[in-house]
Amino acid sequence: MPDGLDRIDVKILRLLQEDGRIGNAELAKRVNTSPATCHRRTQRLFDEGYLRGVRGVVAPDKVGRGSLVLVGVVLDRSTPESFSAFEAAALAMPTLLDCHLVAGDFDYFLKIRVSDMADFNRMHSEILIALPGVRQTRTFFVMKEVIDNAPLSL
């Protein structure tokens, strides 16, 4: 069990990962506490940073973003300034879901949602290769999403 959490806290975290829309009364019933106690515990989990937010998961294909693309990025320099410039520019990309600084052959891995290959081609030529310090990109089109955004195992 993670430090600072008891079995009830862990159960609250699990249930909220499964269904962020669950009401406090139902959550309290499932963890066998009073609604007031459950609310205090949930608020503490937010206050202490165990929970960063609760949100709905949008079906990408329903909103015209059915194609998932992973992009490995190599920067021309490995300096704090070049990393900062790249990260600041990446934050401004509306179709970027994830951006991770990684060790290995790439400096960053990006997870991007687009409508189709033509949409990605436009974004690649207009935005991606123009990001600060980009020397090389390698693109991976996802053919099948086997697991996507799975809940953390607690």
XYZ file of N, CA and C in Angstrom:
462
model
N 0.843 -1.183 0.000
C 0.000 0.000 0.000
C 0.886 1.244 0.000
N 0.570 2.226 -0.834
C 1.377 3.455 -0.872
C 1.416 4.161 0.480
N 2.549 4.789 0.784
C 2.702 5.522 2.043
C 1.610 6.572 2.194
N 1.099 6.693 3.408
C 0.104 7.715 3.710
C -1.317 7.341 3.341
N -1.514 6.147 2.775
C -2.854 5.722 2.383
C -3.237 4.451 3.129
N -4.504 4.375 3.503
C -4.997 3.136 4.092
C -5.879 2.436 3.052
N -6.472 1.316 3.441
C -7.239 0.523 2.474
C -8.466 1.280 1.952
N -9.053 2.139 2.775
C -10.217 2.912 2.329
C -9.785 3.947 1.289
N -8.666 4.629 1.537
C -8.152 5.596 0.558
C -7.884 4.912 -0.777
N -7.252 3.761 -0.729
C -6.927 3.024 -1.956
C -8.207 2.617 -2.677
N -9.204 2.199 -1.932
C -10.471 1.814 -2.556
C -11.149 3.023 -3.201
N -11.090 4.177 -2.547
C -11.647 5.409 -3.134
C -10.927 5.719 -4.449
N -9.599 5.627 -4.440
C -8.836 5.882 -5.665
C -9.226 4.920 -6.779
N -9.334 3.646 -6.449
C -9.723 2.646 -7.461
C -11.099 2.941 -8.039
N -12.052 3.223 -7.171
C -13.420 3.465 -7.633
C -13.517 4.726 -8.487
N -12.795 5.770 -8.104
C -12.826 6.998 -8.900
C -12.140 6.813 -10.253
N -11.117 5.952 -10.310
C -10.500 5.647 -11.609
C -11.476 4.895 -12.508
N -12.269 4.008 -11.931
C -13.238 3.230 -12.700
C -14.381 4.111 -13.188
N -14.843 5.013 -12.323
C -15.998 5.838 -12.657
C -15.888 7.185 -11.948
N -15.384 8.175 -12.655
C -15.225 9.510 -12.092
C -16.541 10.222 -11.831
N -17.625 9.674 -12.353
C -18.938 10.292 -12.151
C -19.662 9.773 -10.915
N -19.061 8.832 -10.235
C -19.724 8.260 -9.062
C -19.976 9.360 -8.028
N -21.168 9.384 -7.486
C -21.516 10.377 -6.484
C -20.923 10.031 -5.124
N -20.805 11.024 -4.278
C -20.213 10.813 -2.957
C -20.997 9.799 -2.135
N -22.324 9.844 -2.202
C -23.139 8.914 -1.409
C -22.867 7.472 -1.848
N -22.816 7.232 -3.161
C -22.541 5.886 -3.668
C -21.111 5.462 -3.344
N -20.183 6.389 -3.475
C -18.783 6.116 -3.149
C -18.665 5.722 -1.667
N -19.315 6.477 -0.802
C -19.284 6.189 0.637
C -19.854 4.804 0.927
N -20.951 4.465 0.250
C -21.563 3.153 0.441
C -20.597 2.037 0.033
N -19.902 2.233 -1.090
C -18.993 1.189 -1.593
C -17.723 1.034 -0.752
N -17.328 2.107 -0.061
C -16.132 1.988 0.792
C -16.504 1.817 2.262
N -17.822 1.743 2.511
C -18.347 1.470 3.853
C -17.970 2.558 4.864
N -18.214 3.816 4.480
C -18.047 4.945 5.400
C -19.271 5.839 5.289
N -19.344 6.813 6.150
C -20.425 7.790 6.033
C -20.107 8.734 4.870
N -21.121 9.365 4.280
C -20.856 10.326 3.206
C -19.932 11.467 3.645
N -20.074 11.945 4.869
C -19.212 13.043 5.344
C -17.760 12.591 5.436
N -17.544 11.395 5.983
C -16.180 10.855 6.089
C -15.593 10.633 4.695
N -16.381 10.096 3.812
C -15.918 9.832 2.446
C -15.548 11.139 1.751
N -16.376 12.168 1.925
C -16.088 13.470 1.312
C -14.781 14.039 1.854
N -14.582 13.976 3.170
C -13.332 14.472 3.770
C -12.125 13.705 3.235
N -12.257 12.397 3.137
C -11.147 11.576 2.629
C -10.851 11.910 1.163
N -11.887 12.034 0.372
C -11.690 12.360 -1.046
C -11.051 13.734 -1.191
N -11.520 14.693 -0.414
C -10.932 16.032 -0.457
C -9.459 16.001 -0.047
N -9.135 15.201 0.969
C -7.735 15.066 1.392
C -6.889 14.459 0.271
N -7.446 13.466 -0.438
C -6.706 12.860 -1.554
C -6.414 13.895 -2.644
N -7.344 14.810 -2.878
C -7.097 15.916 -3.813
C -6.055 16.874 -3.241
N -6.257 17.290 -1.997
C -5.367 18.272 -1.365
C -3.921 17.788 -1.298
N -3.728 16.486 -1.072
C -2.381 15.938 -0.945
C -1.801 15.474 -2.281
N -2.551 15.681 -3.366
C -2.024 15.389 -4.700
C -2.167 13.953 -5.172
N -2.852 13.102 -4.421
C -3.083 11.732 -4.887
C -4.060 11.719 -6.055
N -5.014 12.627 -6.033
C -5.953 12.818 -7.133
C -5.662 14.179 -7.755
N -5.397 14.183 -9.045
C -5.112 15.455 -9.732
C -6.334 16.010 -10.432
N -7.342 15.195 -10.637
C -8.539 15.662 -11.302
C -9.437 14.494 -11.642
N -10.636 14.809 -12.058
C -11.597 13.823 -12.516
C -12.158 14.371 -13.810
N -12.165 13.516 -14.858
C -12.648 14.013 -16.145
C -13.310 12.906 -16.932
N -14.099 13.312 -17.896
C -14.732 12.357 -18.784
C -13.759 11.939 -19.873
N -13.923 10.717 -20.352
C -13.083 10.217 -21.428
C -13.882 10.314 -22.721
N -13.439 11.176 -23.621
C -14.134 11.423 -24.881
C -13.729 10.354 -25.897
N -14.687 9.835 -26.639
C -14.418 8.861 -27.695
C -13.807 9.600 -28.878
N -12.506 9.393 -29.168
C -11.820 10.162 -30.221
C -12.486 10.080 -31.589
N -12.966 8.899 -31.965
C -13.581 8.758 -33.285
C -14.872 9.559 -33.408
N -15.556 9.792 -32.304
C -16.815 10.551 -32.326
C -16.585 12.052 -32.532
N -15.367 12.514 -32.271
C -15.076 13.945 -32.403
C -14.020 14.222 -33.484
N -13.895 13.288 -34.417
C -13.012 13.515 -35.547
C -11.524 13.392 -35.245
N -11.160 12.632 -34.239
C -9.750 12.426 -33.889
C -9.471 10.929 -33.733
N -9.908 10.141 -34.709
C -9.830 8.688 -34.623
C -8.469 8.077 -34.874
N -7.511 8.850 -35.365
C -6.179 8.304 -35.641
C -5.206 8.700 -34.545
N -4.532 7.689 -34.003
C -3.548 7.912 -32.955
C -2.161 7.757 -33.561
N -1.296 8.718 -33.273
C 0.055 8.728 -33.815
C 1.041 8.931 -32.667
N 2.090 8.126 -32.656
C 3.187 8.287 -31.704
C 4.380 8.816 -32.486
N 5.036 9.814 -31.947
C 6.159 10.436 -32.643
C 7.360 10.496 -31.712
N 8.472 9.933 -32.168
C 9.736 10.070 -31.464
C 10.445 11.293 -32.003
N 10.939 12.132 -31.117
C 11.588 13.393 -31.518
C 13.020 13.407 -31.011
N 13.932 13.776 -31.895
C 15.329 13.979 -31.527
C 15.627 15.459 -31.698
N 16.158 16.085 -30.652
C 16.527 17.496 -30.724
C 17.962 17.638 -31.219
N 18.280 18.806 -31.736
C 19.633 19.020 -32.252
C 20.668 19.218 -31.142
N 20.187 19.589 -29.933
C 21.090 19.756 -28.785
C 20.413 19.218 -27.534
N 21.217 18.730 -26.612
C 20.685 18.247 -25.332
C 21.101 19.217 -24.233
N 20.448 20.358 -24.220
C 20.733 21.369 -23.208
C 19.436 21.729 -22.495
N 19.528 22.232 -21.278
C 18.307 22.649 -20.565
C 17.510 23.690 -21.361
N 18.216 24.580 -22.057
C 17.528 25.618 -22.833
C 16.747 25.011 -23.999
N 17.366 24.048 -24.698
C 16.663 23.450 -25.843
C 15.476 22.613 -25.365
N 15.632 21.908 -24.236
C 14.505 21.151 -23.690
C 13.370 22.102 -23.292
N 13.698 23.193 -22.632
C 12.669 24.154 -22.199
C 11.935 24.763 -23.375
N 12.678 25.135 -24.421
C 12.055 25.740 -25.606
C 11.121 24.742 -26.285
N 11.569 23.505 -26.422
C 10.735 22.479 -27.042
C 9.470 22.244 -26.216
N 9.631 22.091 -24.919
C 8.483 21.807 -24.051
C 7.474 22.946 -24.054
N 7.950 24.179 -24.071
C 7.036 25.326 -24.107
C 6.225 25.316 -25.399
N 6.870 25.017 -26.505
C 6.164 24.970 -27.791
C 5.203 23.782 -27.839
N 5.599 22.646 -27.261
C 4.738 21.465 -27.256
C 3.456 21.724 -26.474
N 3.556 22.486 -25.401
C 2.369 22.802 -24.597
C 1.303 23.552 -25.393
N 1.705 24.221 -26.456
C 0.768 25.003 -27.258
C 0.101 24.186 -28.366
N 0.465 22.916 -28.516
C -0.113 22.074 -29.573
C -1.446 21.493 -29.119
N -2.552 21.866 -29.757
C -3.862 21.397 -29.303
C -4.126 19.905 -29.508
N -3.483 19.267 -30.468
C -3.739 17.848 -30.712
C -2.792 16.934 -29.938
N -1.877 17.519 -29.184
C -0.902 16.739 -28.413
C -1.531 16.259 -27.115
N -1.564 14.941 -26.929
C -2.129 14.366 -25.711
C -1.075 14.179 -24.634
N 0.096 13.694 -25.038
C 1.171 13.410 -24.098
C 2.501 13.819 -24.703
N 3.403 14.255 -23.845
C 4.768 14.584 -24.244
C 5.673 14.118 -23.115
N 6.575 13.184 -23.442
C 7.436 12.593 -22.428
C 8.896 12.735 -22.813
N 9.708 13.262 -21.905
C 11.158 13.262 -22.058
C 11.611 11.841 -21.747
N 12.360 11.237 -22.671
C 12.739 9.837 -22.507
C 14.244 9.658 -22.664
N 14.730 8.525 -22.192
C 16.124 8.143 -22.401
C 16.161 7.154 -23.556
N 17.231 7.168 -24.320
C 17.359 6.215 -25.416
C 17.579 6.923 -26.737
N 17.018 6.357 -27.793
C 17.245 6.874 -29.142
C 16.570 8.215 -29.402
N 15.539 8.539 -28.645
C 14.802 9.787 -28.827
C 14.943 10.653 -27.586
N 14.665 11.938 -27.760
C 14.608 12.840 -26.616
C 13.192 12.886 -26.043
N 12.192 12.866 -26.927
C 10.791 12.949 -26.507
C 9.953 11.938 -27.279
N 8.895 11.482 -26.625
C 7.849 10.742 -27.307
C 6.570 11.543 -27.169
N 5.885 11.723 -28.285
C 4.637 12.469 -28.321
C 3.495 11.523 -28.677
N 2.352 11.752 -28.073
C 1.132 11.020 -28.409
C 0.168 12.061 -28.956
N -0.255 11.858 -30.193
C -1.036 12.871 -30.913
C -2.296 12.233 -31.481
N -3.405 12.940 -31.401
C -4.662 12.509 -32.015
C -4.965 13.415 -33.198
N -5.228 12.797 -34.342
C -5.591 13.528 -35.557
C -6.772 12.823 -36.214
N -7.337 13.450 -37.242
C -8.477 12.832 -37.913
C -8.053 11.715 -38.853
N -6.944 11.910 -39.555
C -6.477 10.903 -40.505
C -5.029 11.197 -40.891
N -4.489 10.400 -41.812
C -3.093 10.552 -42.196
C -2.826 11.909 -42.858
N -3.761 12.378 -43.656
C -3.594 13.688 -44.305
C -3.538 14.801 -43.260
N -4.360 14.688 -42.236
C -4.359 15.664 -41.146
C -3.002 15.653 -40.440
N -2.471 14.452 -40.172
C -1.157 14.368 -39.545
C -0.080 14.944 -40.460
N -0.153 14.653 -41.745
C 0.843 15.169 -42.690
C 0.877 16.696 -42.656
N -0.285 17.317 -42.618
C -0.374 18.785 -42.511
C 0.267 19.267 -41.210
N -0.108 18.616 -40.116
C 0.428 19.020 -38.818
C 1.939 18.803 -38.761
N 2.407 17.703 -39.310
C 3.835 17.403 -39.307
C 4.613 18.475 -40.059
N 4.146 18.824 -41.242
C 4.896 19.784 -42.056
C 4.758 21.227 -41.566
N 3.641 21.563 -40.932
C 3.419 22.942 -40.495
C 3.828 23.193 -39.040
N 3.738 22.173 -38.205
C 3.945 22.392 -36.770
C 5.112 21.580 -36.212
N 5.046 20.259 -36.375
C 6.022 19.388 -35.708
C 7.469 19.703 -36.068
N 7.776 19.734 -37.348
C 9.178 19.955 -37.728
C 9.620 21.390 -37.496
N 8.650 22.261 -37.205
C 8.990 23.655 -36.908
C 9.168 23.902 -35.409
N 8.948 22.884 -34.591
C 9.144 23.053 -33.152
C 10.618 23.350 -32.882
N 10.905 24.148 -31.863
C 12.285 24.550 -31.579
C 13.223 23.363 -31.365
N 14.322 23.352 -32.097
C 15.378 22.373 -31.891
C 15.161 21.006 -32.482
N 14.074 20.789 -33.217
C 13.805 19.457 -33.755
C 14.780 19.145 -34.890
N 15.533 18.071 -34.702
C 16.448 17.614 -35.749
C 15.836 16.479 -36.551
N 15.090 15.596 -35.860
C 14.555 14.417 -36.531
C 13.291 13.956 -35.822
N 12.371 13.398 -36.594
C 11.190 12.760 -36.014
C 11.038 11.377 -36.629
N 10.454 10.492 -35.863
C 10.089 9.175 -36.380
C 8.650 8.941 -35.967
N 7.817 8.605 -36.950
C 6.380 8.523 -36.744
C 5.903 7.078 -36.740
N 4.994 6.788 -35.793
C 4.394 5.469 -35.680
C 2.873 5.644 -35.687
N 2.195 5.154 -36.725
C 0.741 5.194 -36.768
C 0.205 3.976 -36.031
N -0.659 4.196 -35.069
C -1.213 3.112 -34.262
C -2.297 2.418 -35.076
N -2.121 1.123 -35.249
C -3.090 0.342 -36.024
C -4.224 -0.183 -35.150
N -3.919 -0.451 -33.880
C -4.934 -0.959 -32.959
C -4.550 -0.544 -31.547
N -5.490 0.015 -30.833
C -5.258 0.414 -29.448
C -5.686 -0.744 -28.549
N -4.710 -1.491 -28.077
C -4.999 -2.656 -27.254
C -5.336 -2.211 -25.835
N -4.518 -1.340 -25.254
C -4.771 -0.744 -23.940
C -4.489 0.741 -24.085
N -5.411 1.567 -23.675
C -5.199 3.011 -23.745
C -5.658 3.639 -22.437
N -4.743 4.323 -21.786
C -5.045 5.054 -20.561
C -5.659 4.159 -19.486
N -5.037 3.011 -19.257
C -5.519 2.090 -18.232
C -5.382 2.719 -16.850
N -6.282 2.368 -15.935
C -6.154 2.888 -14.569
C -4.880 2.351 -13.905
N -4.321 3.122 -13.002
C -3.149 2.675 -12.253
C -3.523 1.497 -11.363
N -2.659 0.535 -11.290
C -2.869 -0.593 -10.398
C -2.477 -0.164 -8.985
N -3.411 -0.225 -8.059
C -3.155 0.180 -6.675
C -3.312 -0.992 -5.730
